[in-house]
mmCIF file of C-alpha atoms in Angstrom:
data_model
loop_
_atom_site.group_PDB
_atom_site.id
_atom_site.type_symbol
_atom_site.label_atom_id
_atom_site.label_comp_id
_atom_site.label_asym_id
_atom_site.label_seq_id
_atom_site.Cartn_x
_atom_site.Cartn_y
_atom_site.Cartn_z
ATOM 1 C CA UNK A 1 -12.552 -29.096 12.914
ATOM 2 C CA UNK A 2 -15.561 -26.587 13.750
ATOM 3 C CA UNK A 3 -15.945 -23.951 11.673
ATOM 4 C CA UNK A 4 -17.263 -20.204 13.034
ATOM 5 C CA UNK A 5 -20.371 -18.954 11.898
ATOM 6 C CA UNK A 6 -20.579 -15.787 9.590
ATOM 7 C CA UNK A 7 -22.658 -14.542 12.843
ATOM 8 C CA UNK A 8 -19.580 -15.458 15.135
ATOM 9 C CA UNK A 9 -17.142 -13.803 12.281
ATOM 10 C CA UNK A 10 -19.083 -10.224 12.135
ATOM 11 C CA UNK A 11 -19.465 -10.167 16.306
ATOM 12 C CA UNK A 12 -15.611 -10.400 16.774
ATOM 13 C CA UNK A 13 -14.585 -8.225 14.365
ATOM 14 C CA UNK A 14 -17.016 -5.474 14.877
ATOM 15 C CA UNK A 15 -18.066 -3.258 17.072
ATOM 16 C CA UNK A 16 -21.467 -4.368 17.478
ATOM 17 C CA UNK A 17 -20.675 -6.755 20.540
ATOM 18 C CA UNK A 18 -20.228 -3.562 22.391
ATOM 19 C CA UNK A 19 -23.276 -1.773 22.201
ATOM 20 C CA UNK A 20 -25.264 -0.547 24.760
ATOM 21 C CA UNK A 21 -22.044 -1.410 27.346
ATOM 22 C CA UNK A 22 -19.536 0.367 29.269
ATOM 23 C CA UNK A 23 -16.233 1.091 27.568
ATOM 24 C CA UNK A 24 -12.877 2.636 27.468
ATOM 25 C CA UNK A 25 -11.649 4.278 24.717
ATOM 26 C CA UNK A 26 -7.925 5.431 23.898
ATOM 27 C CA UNK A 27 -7.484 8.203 22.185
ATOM 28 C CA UNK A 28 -4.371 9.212 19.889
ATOM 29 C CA UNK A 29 -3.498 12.173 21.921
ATOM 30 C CA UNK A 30 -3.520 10.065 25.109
ATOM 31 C CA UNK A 31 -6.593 10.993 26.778
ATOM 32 C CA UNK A 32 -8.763 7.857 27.817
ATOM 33 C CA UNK A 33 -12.565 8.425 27.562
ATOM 34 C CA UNK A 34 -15.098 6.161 29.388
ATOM 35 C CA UNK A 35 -18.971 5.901 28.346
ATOM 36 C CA UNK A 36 -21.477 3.447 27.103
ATOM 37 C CA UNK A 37 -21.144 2.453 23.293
ATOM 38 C CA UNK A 38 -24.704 3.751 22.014
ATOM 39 C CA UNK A 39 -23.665 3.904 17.969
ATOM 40 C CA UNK A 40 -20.818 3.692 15.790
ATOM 41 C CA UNK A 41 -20.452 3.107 12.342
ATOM 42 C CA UNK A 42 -18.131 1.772 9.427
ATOM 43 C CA UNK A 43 -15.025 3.887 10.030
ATOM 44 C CA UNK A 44 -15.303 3.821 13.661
ATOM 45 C CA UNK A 45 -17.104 7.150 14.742
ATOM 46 C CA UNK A 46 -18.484 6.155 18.046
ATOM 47 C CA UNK A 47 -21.105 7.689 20.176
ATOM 48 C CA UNK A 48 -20.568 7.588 23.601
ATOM 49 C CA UNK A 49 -23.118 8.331 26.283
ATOM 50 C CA UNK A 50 -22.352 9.610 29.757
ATOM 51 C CA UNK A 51 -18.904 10.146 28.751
ATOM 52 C CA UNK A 52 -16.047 11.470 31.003
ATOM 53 C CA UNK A 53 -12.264 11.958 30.443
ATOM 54 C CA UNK A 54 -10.199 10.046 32.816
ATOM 55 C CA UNK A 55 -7.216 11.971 34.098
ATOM 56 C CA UNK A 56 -4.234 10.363 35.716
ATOM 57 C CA UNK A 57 -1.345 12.219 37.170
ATOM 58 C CA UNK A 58 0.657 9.885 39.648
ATOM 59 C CA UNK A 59 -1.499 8.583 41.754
ATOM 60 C CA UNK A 60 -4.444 11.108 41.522
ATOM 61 C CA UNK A 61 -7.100 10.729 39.136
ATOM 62 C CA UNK A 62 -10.447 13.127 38.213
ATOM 63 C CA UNK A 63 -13.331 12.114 35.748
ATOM 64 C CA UNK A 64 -14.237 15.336 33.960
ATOM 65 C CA UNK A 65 -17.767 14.341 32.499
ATOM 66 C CA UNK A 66 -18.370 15.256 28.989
ATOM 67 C CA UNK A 67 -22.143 13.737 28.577
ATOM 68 C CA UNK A 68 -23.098 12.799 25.075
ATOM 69 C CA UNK A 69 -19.703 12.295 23.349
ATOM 70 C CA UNK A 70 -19.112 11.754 19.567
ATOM 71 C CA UNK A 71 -15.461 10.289 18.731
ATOM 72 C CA UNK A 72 -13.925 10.016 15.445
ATOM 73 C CA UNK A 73 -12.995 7.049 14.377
ATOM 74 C CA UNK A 74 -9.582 7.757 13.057
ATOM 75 C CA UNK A 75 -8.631 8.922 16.761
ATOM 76 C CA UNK A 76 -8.951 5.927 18.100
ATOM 77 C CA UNK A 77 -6.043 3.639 19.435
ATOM 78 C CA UNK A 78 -8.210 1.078 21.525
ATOM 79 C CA UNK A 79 -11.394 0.039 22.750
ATOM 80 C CA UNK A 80 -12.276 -1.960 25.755
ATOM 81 C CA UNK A 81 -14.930 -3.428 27.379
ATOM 82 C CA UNK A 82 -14.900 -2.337 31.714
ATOM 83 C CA UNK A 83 -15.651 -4.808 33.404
ATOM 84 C CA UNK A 84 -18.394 -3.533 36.063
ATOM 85 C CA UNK A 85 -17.387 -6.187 39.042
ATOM 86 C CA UNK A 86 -14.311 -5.334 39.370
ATOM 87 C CA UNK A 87 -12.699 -2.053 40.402
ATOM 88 C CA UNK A 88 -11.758 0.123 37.596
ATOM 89 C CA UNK A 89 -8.603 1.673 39.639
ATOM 90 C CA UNK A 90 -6.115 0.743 42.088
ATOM 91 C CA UNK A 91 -6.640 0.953 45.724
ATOM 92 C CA UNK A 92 -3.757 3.725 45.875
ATOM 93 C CA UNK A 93 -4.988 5.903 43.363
ATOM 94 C CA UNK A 94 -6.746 9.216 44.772
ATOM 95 C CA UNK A 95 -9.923 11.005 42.973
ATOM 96 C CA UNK A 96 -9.371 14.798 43.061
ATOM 97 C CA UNK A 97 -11.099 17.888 41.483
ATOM 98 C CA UNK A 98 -11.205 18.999 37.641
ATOM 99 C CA UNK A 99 -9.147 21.936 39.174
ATOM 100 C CA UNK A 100 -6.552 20.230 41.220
ATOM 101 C CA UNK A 101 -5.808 17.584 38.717
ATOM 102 C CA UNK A 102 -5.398 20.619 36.293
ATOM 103 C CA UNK A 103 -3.315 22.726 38.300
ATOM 104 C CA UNK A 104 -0.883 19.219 39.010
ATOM 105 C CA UNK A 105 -1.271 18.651 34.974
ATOM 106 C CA UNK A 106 -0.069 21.871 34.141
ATOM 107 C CA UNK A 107 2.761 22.099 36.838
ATOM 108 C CA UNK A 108 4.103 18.179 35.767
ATOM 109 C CA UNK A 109 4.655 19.975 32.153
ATOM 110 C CA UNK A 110 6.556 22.648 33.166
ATOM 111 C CA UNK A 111 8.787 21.308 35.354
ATOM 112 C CA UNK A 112 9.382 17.878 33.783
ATOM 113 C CA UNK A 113 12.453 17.454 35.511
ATOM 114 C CA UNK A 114 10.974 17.703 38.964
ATOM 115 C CA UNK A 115 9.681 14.291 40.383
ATOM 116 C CA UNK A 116 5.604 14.255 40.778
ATOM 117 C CA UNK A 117 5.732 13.193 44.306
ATOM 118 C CA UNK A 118 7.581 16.640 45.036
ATOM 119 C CA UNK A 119 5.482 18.541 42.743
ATOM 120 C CA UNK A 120 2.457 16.990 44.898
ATOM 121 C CA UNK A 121 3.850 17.401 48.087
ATOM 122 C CA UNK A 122 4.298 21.092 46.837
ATOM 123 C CA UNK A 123 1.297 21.417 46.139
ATOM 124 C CA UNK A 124 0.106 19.772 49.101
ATOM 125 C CA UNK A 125 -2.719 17.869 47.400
#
């Protein structure tokens, strides 16, 4: 039986494997954050740099950059590693502007009981 090194043990349970590389985080409010891990620390406080907020309504999307982005720890639900060869999004998903994915946003949560594909056809995005 092999046994793992203490170098092995610290790299899998810490953040430290995912310096310096392109993540996604999940927030507890539901808002998913993308950047590179540049520091973090023992209760999780990350620093993210060239952050932007990924928002996803249906099948349109919009990256709202945020820059240098400082996340506390205690907000956080997961963290993943992107994987840069692959695509990060589906083939049907469509990129919009901060201010149409806003105006969608904001319509989808008043009118809950309205289907999105006839909110979006209203609003003809």
């Amino acid at each position: 039986m092999s046994w793992a090194s203490l170098e092995d043990i610290f790299l899998s349970t810490s953040l430290a494997s995912y310096l310096d590389k392109k993540l996604l985080v999940l927030l507890r409010d539901g808002r998913k954050l993308l950047g590179i891990l540049r520091s973090f620390d023992q209760f999780a406080n990350a620093v993210l740099e060239g952050a932007c907020e990924r928002v996803i309504v249906g099948d349109l999307y919009c990256d709202i950059p945020l820059g240098l982005y400082v996340i506390r720890g205690e907000n956080v639900v997961l963290i993943g590693e992107l994987d840069l060869e692959r695509e990060e999004l589906p083939p049907h998903m469509t990129r919009v502007s901060a201010a149409d994915i806003r105006r969608v946003s904001c319509t989808v949560r008043r009118f809950p009981f309205f289907g999105k594909i006839a909110i979006l056809e209203k609003l003809s995005i």
